[in-house]
Amino acid sequence: MSKSIKSFVAGTTLMLSSLPGAVHAEVQDDSLAAALSGGKANLAVRLRYEDVTQDNPLKDASAFTLRTRLGYTTAKWNDLNLMIEFENIHPLGSEDYNSGPGVFSATNGNSAYSTIADPTGSEVNQYWLGYSGLPNTQVKLGRQRLILDNARFIGNVGWRQNEQTFDGLNIVNKGIPNATINYSYLTRSNFIFFNNFEMSTHLLNIGYSLSDSHKLTSYAYLLDFDKDGAARRDTKTLGGRAAGAFPMDGFKVLYALEYATQADYADSPSTVDADYSLAEFGIGLKSVTAKVGLETLGGDGTYGFQVPLATNHAFQGWADMFLATPATGVVDTYLNVAAAVPGIGGKLVVVYHDFKADQGSASYGDEIDVVYKRPITPNFGMAIKYADYTADTFKVDTRKLWVQAEYKF
């Protein structure tokens, strides 16, 4: 934990101990012991096979990996609780893949193979102190999972075996009716390759529910990395989102509209200047949902709109061709159809993407994605997933296949 976080923990502990109703541990040993022993454990075990084939000189890659996550959250004592969670990613069998550009055990040195971004390693995935003694407010201090809205800008990259977590302070307040105010000050991103990025980042997200079916969100994300670089540029992103559904007779009309602007911040140059937009509409039936969308991450040939703290795998195709936005931007026109599978159960999702440049409208390529997920029991499920990217002018043809099983409680 950084020095700033340690100082904040000490100050917060002193502040909380002075609040009305706060009682020192030595006075309430029994209650503290009950809180420590009466908490809740969590376990998630995910076994995954991944295969990657690319039309380039790299060797085809395949990986069997096992992700084990074990944690414990105490019960509350004087409105305080603690959480700690450990995580381990381990390969099973030969490592015929490049585990990615991480540090220490995260790099397996197999650069002749295509990348499968599930490196070997162990870490404390989460450790935080929670406080709920303020009216309508939840405070968390420490390392934690953070997902805002649909994770387009801030997310945990949950598809990868090693998820992204953040060190810092998070405050969620629901004191205003129908509104949620979410503020975070983050000092570090703990990324999927077991590499960490120090920063001084402010996140403000305000959501307001017009009804059970319609929500408005406004946000300001001020990212200041200690080392400003092309992949993690200091940025100021301001935006708003409206999403919801209009119930009809036997179906509903779905929509999501979003716009954001991104500018230079802290150490970034003035060339950091781009816009983001999303227009998505769909129809939802009892067992089938179909959506069509147009998402644009703007680019002017010098700079493309970046989202370094997002769950990028969930957007612009599962083949992960656009994890970093090219300088000419990306225009993604997509069709998403999801349906319950009769007879055998589970859910099938098919997505088609057409990718073009924002500047010049050059055709990058297109992609077809398919996933089938089926819960076997409330705690155990299986999935098979496939992505097929066909290149025109951007990168190379790429095919990826995943088969996985997961048990969790």
Short mmCIF file of C-alpha atoms in Angstrom, two decimals:
data_model
loop_
_atom_site.label_atom_id
_atom_site.label_comp_id
_atom_site.label_asym_id
_atom_site.label_seq_id
_atom_site.Cartn_x
_atom_site.Cartn_y
_atom_site.Cartn_z
CA MET A 1 0.00 0.00 0.00
CA SER A 2 1.41 3.44 -0.91
CA LYS A 3 2.48 6.00 1.72
CA SER A 4 -0.48 8.23 0.86
CA ILE A 5 -2.91 5.35 1.43
CA LYS A 6 -1.21 4.41 4.73
CA SER A 7 -1.54 8.01 5.90
CA PHE A 8 -5.15 8.09 4.87
CA VAL A 9 -5.88 4.82 6.72
CA ALA A 10 -4.36 6.22 9.91
CA GLY A 11 -6.30 9.47 9.59
CA THR A 12 -9.53 7.67 8.77
CA THR A 13 -9.16 5.32 11.74
CA LEU A 14 -8.63 8.29 14.07
CA MET A 15 -11.64 10.11 12.59
CA LEU A 16 -13.91 7.08 12.88
CA SER A 17 -12.87 6.45 16.47
CA SER A 18 -14.05 9.96 17.40
CA LEU A 19 -17.49 9.62 15.84
CA PRO A 20 -20.53 9.44 18.16
CA GLY A 21 -21.26 5.83 19.08
CA ALA A 22 -17.77 4.59 18.23
CA VAL A 23 -16.46 2.19 20.88
CA HIS A 24 -12.88 1.04 21.28
CA ALA A 25 -12.03 -2.58 20.56
CA GLU A 26 -10.94 -3.34 24.11
CA VAL A 27 -14.42 -2.44 25.40
CA GLN A 28 -16.27 -4.70 22.97
CA ASP A 29 -14.03 -7.72 22.46
CA ASP A 30 -17.00 -10.08 22.20
CA SER A 31 -18.69 -8.02 19.48
CA LEU A 32 -15.45 -7.65 17.55
CA ALA A 33 -14.79 -11.37 17.77
CA ALA A 34 -18.31 -12.06 16.54
CA ALA A 35 -17.80 -9.73 13.60
CA LEU A 36 -14.54 -11.38 12.64
CA SER A 37 -15.90 -14.92 12.92
CA GLY A 38 -19.39 -14.24 11.61
CA GLY A 39 -18.45 -12.99 8.15
CA LYS A 40 -18.83 -14.53 4.72
CA ALA A 41 -16.29 -16.43 2.61
CA ASN A 42 -16.21 -16.37 -1.17
CA LEU A 43 -14.60 -18.81 -3.58
CA ALA A 44 -14.39 -18.75 -7.38
CA VAL A 45 -12.59 -21.43 -9.38
CA ARG A 46 -12.43 -20.99 -13.15
CA LEU A 47 -10.89 -23.53 -15.53
CA ARG A 48 -10.37 -22.22 -19.07
CA TYR A 49 -9.02 -23.42 -22.40
CA GLU A 50 -8.16 -20.71 -24.93
CA ASP A 51 -6.94 -21.13 -28.51
CA VAL A 52 -5.66 -18.29 -30.74
CA THR A 53 -4.88 -18.48 -34.46
CA GLN A 54 -3.58 -15.46 -36.42
CA ASP A 55 -2.56 -15.01 -40.04
CA ASN A 56 0.95 -13.85 -39.20
CA PRO A 57 4.33 -15.49 -38.48
CA LEU A 58 3.42 -16.16 -34.83
CA LYS A 59 2.73 -19.74 -33.80
CA ASP A 60 -0.83 -20.72 -32.93
CA ALA A 61 -1.35 -20.44 -29.19
CA SER A 62 -3.27 -22.60 -26.75
CA ALA A 63 -3.55 -22.43 -22.98
CA PHE A 64 -5.17 -24.34 -20.14
CA THR A 65 -5.30 -22.07 -17.10
CA LEU A 66 -6.85 -22.34 -13.65
CA ARG A 67 -7.90 -19.24 -11.75
CA THR A 68 -8.59 -19.62 -8.02
CA ARG A 69 -9.95 -16.75 -5.98
CA LEU A 70 -10.58 -17.02 -2.24
CA GLY A 71 -11.76 -14.23 0.02
CA TYR A 72 -13.43 -13.34 3.31
CA THR A 73 -15.58 -10.38 4.32
CA THR A 74 -16.18 -9.82 8.03
CA ALA A 75 -19.51 -8.90 9.53
CA LYS A 76 -19.88 -5.30 10.67
CA TRP A 77 -18.54 -3.98 13.94
CA ASN A 78 -19.37 -0.36 14.80
CA ASP A 79 -20.26 0.11 11.09
CA LEU A 80 -16.83 -1.15 10.06
CA ASN A 81 -15.97 -4.29 8.10
CA LEU A 82 -12.94 -5.73 6.37
CA MET A 83 -12.47 -7.71 3.20
CA ILE A 84 -9.45 -9.61 1.89
CA GLU A 85 -9.24 -11.77 -1.23
CA PHE A 86 -6.38 -13.79 -2.69
CA GLU A 87 -6.00 -14.82 -6.31
CA ASN A 88 -3.82 -17.30 -8.19
CA ILE A 89 -3.55 -18.02 -11.92
CA HIS A 90 -1.74 -21.21 -12.85
CA PRO A 91 -1.14 -22.93 -16.21
CA LEU A 92 -1.97 -26.60 -16.62
CA GLY A 93 0.27 -28.40 -19.07
CA SER A 94 2.64 -26.81 -21.58
CA GLU A 95 2.68 -23.04 -22.05
CA ASP A 96 2.30 -22.80 -25.83
CA TYR A 97 1.38 -19.11 -25.67
CA ASN A 98 2.80 -15.68 -24.94
CA SER A 99 1.41 -14.62 -21.57
CA GLY A 100 1.90 -10.93 -22.29
CA PRO A 101 4.11 -7.96 -21.46
CA GLY A 102 3.91 -8.07 -17.69
CA VAL A 103 6.57 -8.16 -14.98
CA PHE A 104 8.10 -10.86 -12.76
CA SER A 105 6.16 -14.16 -13.14
CA ALA A 106 3.72 -12.58 -15.60
CA THR A 107 6.06 -13.02 -18.57
CA ASN A 108 6.69 -16.59 -19.75
CA GLY A 109 9.09 -15.59 -22.52
CA ASN A 110 7.26 -17.45 -25.31
CA SER A 111 7.29 -14.54 -27.74
CA ALA A 112 7.10 -16.85 -30.78
CA TYR A 113 3.44 -17.55 -29.97
CA SER A 114 0.33 -15.41 -30.17
CA THR A 115 -0.70 -13.72 -26.94
CA ILE A 116 -3.13 -15.23 -24.44
CA ALA A 117 -3.35 -12.59 -21.74
CA ASP A 118 -3.58 -14.88 -18.70
CA PRO A 119 -0.15 -14.80 -17.06
CA THR A 120 0.94 -16.98 -14.16
CA GLY A 121 1.00 -15.28 -10.79
CA SER A 122 -0.47 -14.73 -7.34
CA GLU A 123 -1.60 -11.57 -5.61
CA VAL A 124 -3.88 -10.05 -3.03
CA ASN A 125 -6.72 -9.18 -5.37
CA GLN A 126 -8.71 -7.10 -2.89
CA TYR A 127 -8.21 -5.77 0.62
CA TRP A 128 -10.38 -2.96 1.90
CA LEU A 129 -11.85 -1.36 4.99
CA GLY A 130 -15.53 -0.48 4.74
CA TYR A 131 -17.50 2.06 6.78
CA SER A 132 -21.27 2.54 6.67
CA GLY A 133 -21.84 4.79 9.69
CA LEU A 134 -22.71 7.90 7.67
CA PRO A 135 -26.32 8.33 6.51
CA ASN A 136 -27.00 6.71 3.12
CA THR A 137 -23.26 6.36 2.51
CA GLN A 138 -20.84 3.50 1.97
CA VAL A 139 -17.09 4.13 2.17
CA LYS A 140 -14.35 1.72 1.07
CA LEU A 141 -10.66 2.33 1.50
CA GLY A 142 -8.06 0.03 0.00
CA ARG A 143 -7.76 -2.33 -2.98
CA GLN A 144 -11.15 -3.00 -4.54
CA ARG A 145 -13.13 -3.96 -7.61
CA LEU A 146 -14.69 -0.93 -9.30
CA ILE A 147 -17.21 -1.01 -12.16
CA LEU A 148 -19.06 2.11 -13.27
CA ASP A 149 -22.12 1.92 -15.54
CA ASN A 150 -21.47 -0.64 -18.32
CA ALA A 151 -17.68 -0.62 -17.66
CA ARG A 152 -16.99 1.29 -20.89
CA PHE A 153 -14.71 3.73 -19.07
CA ILE A 154 -14.08 2.16 -15.65
CA GLY A 155 -14.16 -1.61 -15.18
CA ASN A 156 -12.48 -4.72 -13.83
CA VAL A 157 -11.64 -6.54 -17.12
CA GLY A 158 -13.53 -9.47 -15.64
CA TRP A 159 -13.12 -11.78 -18.65
CA ARG A 160 -9.39 -12.21 -18.10
CA GLN A 161 -8.25 -14.62 -15.40
CA ASN A 162 -6.49 -11.85 -13.47
CA GLU A 163 -8.96 -9.01 -13.16
CA GLN A 164 -8.13 -5.32 -12.79
CA THR A 165 -8.58 -3.80 -9.34
CA PHE A 166 -7.81 -0.35 -7.95
CA ASP A 167 -6.13 1.06 -4.83
CA GLY A 168 -7.86 4.06 -3.35
CA LEU A 169 -10.94 5.52 -1.72
CA ASN A 170 -14.51 4.99 -2.95
CA ILE A 171 -17.57 6.79 -1.54
CA VAL A 172 -21.12 5.97 -2.64
CA ASN A 173 -23.95 8.22 -1.41
CA LYS A 174 -27.68 7.65 -1.97
CA GLY A 175 -28.98 10.50 0.18
CA ILE A 176 -30.81 12.21 -2.69
CA PRO A 177 -33.97 10.31 -3.73
CA ASN A 178 -33.47 8.28 -6.93
CA ALA A 179 -29.84 9.43 -7.20
CA THR A 180 -26.50 7.71 -6.63
CA ILE A 181 -23.31 9.76 -6.28
CA ASN A 182 -20.15 7.70 -6.73
CA TYR A 183 -16.75 9.30 -6.10
CA SER A 184 -13.32 7.65 -6.14
CA TYR A 185 -9.78 8.81 -5.61
CA LEU A 186 -7.44 6.16 -7.01
CA THR A 187 -3.70 5.84 -6.50
CA ARG A 188 -3.01 2.68 -8.51
CA SER A 189 -4.42 0.40 -11.18
CA ASN A 190 -3.52 -3.27 -10.66
CA PHE A 191 -3.63 -4.52 -14.23
CA ILE A 192 -4.22 -7.98 -15.73
CA PHE A 193 -0.52 -8.68 -16.38
CA PHE A 194 0.37 -8.24 -12.69
CA ASN A 195 1.83 -4.85 -13.61
CA ASN A 196 0.75 -1.78 -11.67
CA PHE A 197 0.30 1.83 -12.74
CA GLU A 198 0.64 4.56 -10.14
CA MET A 199 -1.70 7.52 -10.55
CA SER A 200 -3.65 10.33 -8.88
CA THR A 201 -7.07 9.88 -10.43
CA HIS A 202 -10.47 11.37 -9.57
CA LEU A 203 -13.69 9.68 -10.72
CA LEU A 204 -17.15 11.20 -10.27
CA ASN A 205 -20.24 9.39 -11.51
CA ILE A 206 -23.77 10.62 -10.76
CA GLY A 207 -26.75 8.47 -11.70
CA TYR A 208 -30.40 9.47 -11.51
CA SER A 209 -33.29 7.05 -12.05
CA LEU A 210 -36.24 8.73 -13.73
CA SER A 211 -38.17 5.49 -13.15
CA ASP A 212 -37.52 1.76 -12.91
CA SER A 213 -37.01 1.76 -16.70
CA HIS A 214 -34.99 4.92 -17.39
CA LYS A 215 -31.69 6.19 -16.00
CA LEU A 216 -29.57 9.27 -16.63
CA THR A 217 -25.86 9.39 -15.79
CA SER A 218 -23.27 12.15 -15.87
CA TYR A 219 -19.58 11.66 -15.19
CA ALA A 220 -16.17 13.28 -14.93
CA TYR A 221 -13.08 11.08 -15.05
CA LEU A 222 -9.75 12.83 -14.41
CA LEU A 223 -6.90 10.39 -15.06
CA ASP A 224 -3.39 11.41 -14.00
CA PHE A 225 -0.81 8.63 -14.36
CA ASP A 226 2.62 9.03 -12.77
CA LYS A 227 4.14 8.05 -16.11
CA ASP A 228 2.15 9.57 -18.96
CA GLY A 229 2.50 7.43 -22.08
CA ALA A 230 0.74 6.49 -25.29
CA ALA A 231 -1.15 3.57 -23.73
CA ARG A 232 -2.03 5.43 -20.52
CA ARG A 233 -2.37 9.07 -21.36
CA ASP A 234 -3.47 11.65 -18.79
CA THR A 235 -6.99 12.64 -19.82
CA LYS A 236 -10.06 14.57 -18.69
CA THR A 237 -13.26 12.86 -19.84
CA LEU A 238 -16.66 14.51 -19.33
CA GLY A 239 -19.86 12.88 -20.50
CA GLY A 240 -23.44 11.77 -20.05
CA ARG A 241 -25.54 8.70 -20.71
CA ALA A 242 -29.24 7.90 -20.99
CA ALA A 243 -30.42 4.28 -21.07
CA GLY A 244 -33.63 2.40 -20.54
CA ALA A 245 -36.65 0.70 -22.05
CA PHE A 246 -40.18 1.61 -23.14
CA PRO A 247 -42.59 -1.23 -22.28
CA MET A 248 -45.00 -2.10 -25.09
CA ASP A 249 -47.68 -4.73 -25.57
CA GLY A 250 -45.73 -7.97 -25.37
CA PHE A 251 -42.29 -6.43 -25.92
CA LYS A 252 -40.12 -3.45 -25.01
CA VAL A 253 -38.11 -0.89 -26.96
CA LEU A 254 -34.54 -0.55 -25.68
CA TYR A 255 -32.24 2.44 -26.03
CA ALA A 256 -28.84 3.74 -24.90
CA LEU A 257 -27.47 7.15 -25.87
CA GLU A 258 -24.12 8.49 -24.72
CA TYR A 259 -21.69 11.28 -25.49
CA ALA A 260 -18.33 12.23 -23.97
CA THR A 261 -15.49 14.55 -24.75
CA GLN A 262 -11.84 13.89 -23.87
CA ALA A 263 -9.19 16.58 -23.45
CA ASP A 264 -5.65 16.98 -22.15
CA TYR A 265 -5.11 16.85 -18.40
CA ALA A 266 -2.12 17.01 -16.07
CA ASP A 267 0.99 16.06 -18.10
CA SER A 268 -0.66 15.22 -21.42
CA PRO A 269 -0.08 17.40 -24.52
CA SER A 270 -2.77 19.57 -26.07
CA THR A 271 -3.14 17.05 -28.91
CA VAL A 272 -5.27 14.95 -26.54
CA ASP A 273 -8.66 15.93 -27.95
CA ALA A 274 -11.38 13.52 -29.10
CA ASP A 275 -15.08 12.66 -28.69
CA TYR A 276 -17.04 9.51 -27.89
CA SER A 277 -20.61 8.74 -28.95
CA LEU A 278 -23.01 5.83 -28.75
CA ALA A 279 -26.47 5.29 -30.21
CA GLU A 280 -28.04 1.90 -29.56
CA PHE A 281 -31.63 0.74 -30.10
CA GLY A 282 -33.27 -2.62 -29.73
CA ILE A 283 -36.31 -4.79 -29.21
CA GLY A 284 -36.74 -7.08 -26.22
CA LEU A 285 -39.13 -10.02 -26.34
CA LYS A 286 -39.70 -12.74 -23.75
CA SER A 287 -36.75 -14.87 -24.83
CA VAL A 288 -35.04 -12.86 -27.59
CA THR A 289 -33.32 -9.47 -27.58
CA ALA A 290 -31.97 -7.74 -30.71
CA LYS A 291 -29.96 -4.52 -30.66
CA VAL A 292 -28.26 -2.42 -33.32
CA GLY A 293 -25.70 0.19 -32.40
CA LEU A 294 -23.20 2.73 -33.63
CA GLU A 295 -20.26 3.45 -31.32
CA THR A 296 -17.59 5.99 -32.25
CA LEU A 297 -14.27 6.57 -30.51
CA GLY A 298 -13.09 9.65 -32.34
CA GLY A 299 -9.66 10.20 -33.86
CA ASP A 300 -8.07 12.97 -35.93
CA GLY A 301 -4.95 11.17 -37.16
CA THR A 302 -2.88 12.36 -34.20
CA TYR A 303 -4.88 11.14 -31.23
CA GLY A 304 -7.66 8.60 -30.73
CA PHE A 305 -10.10 8.52 -27.80
CA GLN A 306 -8.59 6.24 -25.11
CA VAL A 307 -10.18 4.23 -22.28
CA PRO A 308 -7.23 2.71 -20.35
CA LEU A 309 -9.27 1.80 -17.23
CA ALA A 310 -12.17 0.17 -19.08
CA THR A 311 -13.26 -3.42 -19.57
CA ASN A 312 -12.27 -3.18 -23.23
CA HIS A 313 -12.85 -6.87 -24.02
CA ALA A 314 -16.61 -6.35 -23.77
CA PHE A 315 -16.62 -3.80 -26.60
CA GLN A 316 -15.53 -3.61 -30.25
CA GLY A 317 -15.31 -7.37 -30.65
CA TRP A 318 -14.02 -10.15 -28.42
CA ALA A 319 -10.95 -10.72 -30.58
CA ASP A 320 -9.49 -7.63 -28.83
CA MET A 321 -8.21 -5.85 -31.93
CA PHE A 322 -8.95 -2.37 -30.56
CA LEU A 323 -7.78 -2.44 -26.95
CA ALA A 324 -5.97 0.82 -27.74
CA THR A 325 -7.76 3.19 -30.10
CA PRO A 326 -5.77 3.98 -33.26
CA ALA A 327 -5.05 7.64 -33.99
CA THR A 328 -7.71 7.67 -36.74
CA GLY A 329 -10.37 6.48 -34.28
CA VAL A 330 -12.84 3.57 -34.53
CA VAL A 331 -16.43 3.53 -35.79
CA ASP A 332 -18.13 0.28 -34.77
CA THR A 333 -21.49 -0.58 -36.35
CA TYR A 334 -22.86 -3.69 -34.69
CA LEU A 335 -25.83 -6.04 -34.42
CA ASN A 336 -26.35 -8.05 -31.24
CA VAL A 337 -28.90 -10.87 -30.94
CA ALA A 338 -29.35 -12.80 -27.67
CA ALA A 339 -31.79 -15.66 -27.17
CA ALA A 340 -32.66 -18.35 -24.68
CA VAL A 341 -31.99 -21.78 -26.13
CA PRO A 342 -35.13 -23.95 -26.03
CA GLY A 343 -34.85 -27.51 -24.82
CA ILE A 344 -31.29 -27.48 -23.46
CA GLY A 345 -31.49 -24.12 -21.69
CA GLY A 346 -28.79 -21.49 -21.47
CA LYS A 347 -28.28 -18.35 -23.52
CA LEU A 348 -26.85 -17.85 -27.00
CA VAL A 349 -25.47 -14.47 -28.12
CA VAL A 350 -24.36 -13.65 -31.67
CA VAL A 351 -22.74 -10.29 -32.52
CA TYR A 352 -21.62 -8.84 -35.84
CA HIS A 353 -19.24 -5.85 -36.01
CA ASP A 354 -18.18 -3.67 -38.93
CA PHE A 355 -15.17 -1.49 -38.11
CA LYS A 356 -14.13 1.68 -39.90
CA ALA A 357 -11.83 4.60 -39.18
CA ASP A 358 -13.37 7.79 -37.85
CA GLN A 359 -11.02 9.93 -39.93
CA GLY A 360 -11.12 8.97 -43.58
CA SER A 361 -13.63 6.11 -43.06
CA ALA A 362 -11.15 3.43 -44.14
CA SER A 363 -12.46 -0.09 -43.59
CA TYR A 364 -10.57 -1.80 -40.75
CA GLY A 365 -12.37 -5.15 -40.97
CA ASP A 366 -15.33 -7.03 -39.54
CA GLU A 367 -15.93 -9.60 -36.83
CA ILE A 368 -18.40 -12.29 -35.82
CA ASP A 369 -18.67 -13.23 -32.14
CA VAL A 370 -20.64 -16.11 -30.63
CA VAL A 371 -21.05 -17.23 -27.03
CA TYR A 372 -23.20 -19.90 -25.38
CA LYS A 373 -23.52 -19.89 -21.59
CA ARG A 374 -25.38 -22.42 -19.50
CA PRO A 375 -25.76 -22.59 -15.72
CA ILE A 376 -25.65 -26.19 -14.51
CA THR A 377 -26.40 -25.41 -10.86
CA PRO A 378 -26.75 -22.09 -8.98
CA ASN A 379 -22.99 -22.25 -8.28
CA PHE A 380 -21.61 -23.94 -11.39
CA GLY A 381 -21.75 -22.94 -15.04
CA MET A 382 -20.09 -23.53 -18.39
CA ALA A 383 -19.49 -21.44 -21.49
CA ILE A 384 -18.08 -21.71 -25.00
CA LYS A 385 -17.09 -18.54 -26.85
CA TYR A 386 -15.70 -17.75 -30.31
CA ALA A 387 -14.42 -14.62 -32.06
CA ASP A 388 -13.48 -14.34 -35.75
CA TYR A 389 -11.93 -11.06 -36.94
CA THR A 390 -11.37 -10.57 -40.68
CA ALA A 391 -8.93 -7.76 -41.41
CA ASP A 392 -9.09 -5.24 -44.25
CA THR A 393 -6.56 -2.52 -43.41
CA PHE A 394 -6.02 -3.03 -39.66
CA LYS A 395 -3.98 -5.85 -38.05
CA VAL A 396 -4.48 -9.45 -39.25
CA ASP A 397 -7.15 -12.14 -39.44
CA THR A 398 -7.58 -13.54 -35.94
CA ARG A 399 -9.65 -16.39 -34.52
CA LYS A 400 -10.09 -17.11 -30.81
CA LEU A 401 -11.89 -19.92 -29.02
CA TRP A 402 -12.61 -20.30 -25.31
CA VAL A 403 -14.13 -23.18 -23.36
CA GLN A 404 -14.54 -22.70 -19.63
CA ALA A 405 -16.19 -24.00 -16.48
CA GLU A 406 -16.58 -22.02 -13.27
CA TYR A 407 -17.67 -22.80 -9.74
CA LYS A 408 -18.28 -20.00 -7.26
CA PHE A 409 -20.06 -19.10 -4.07
#
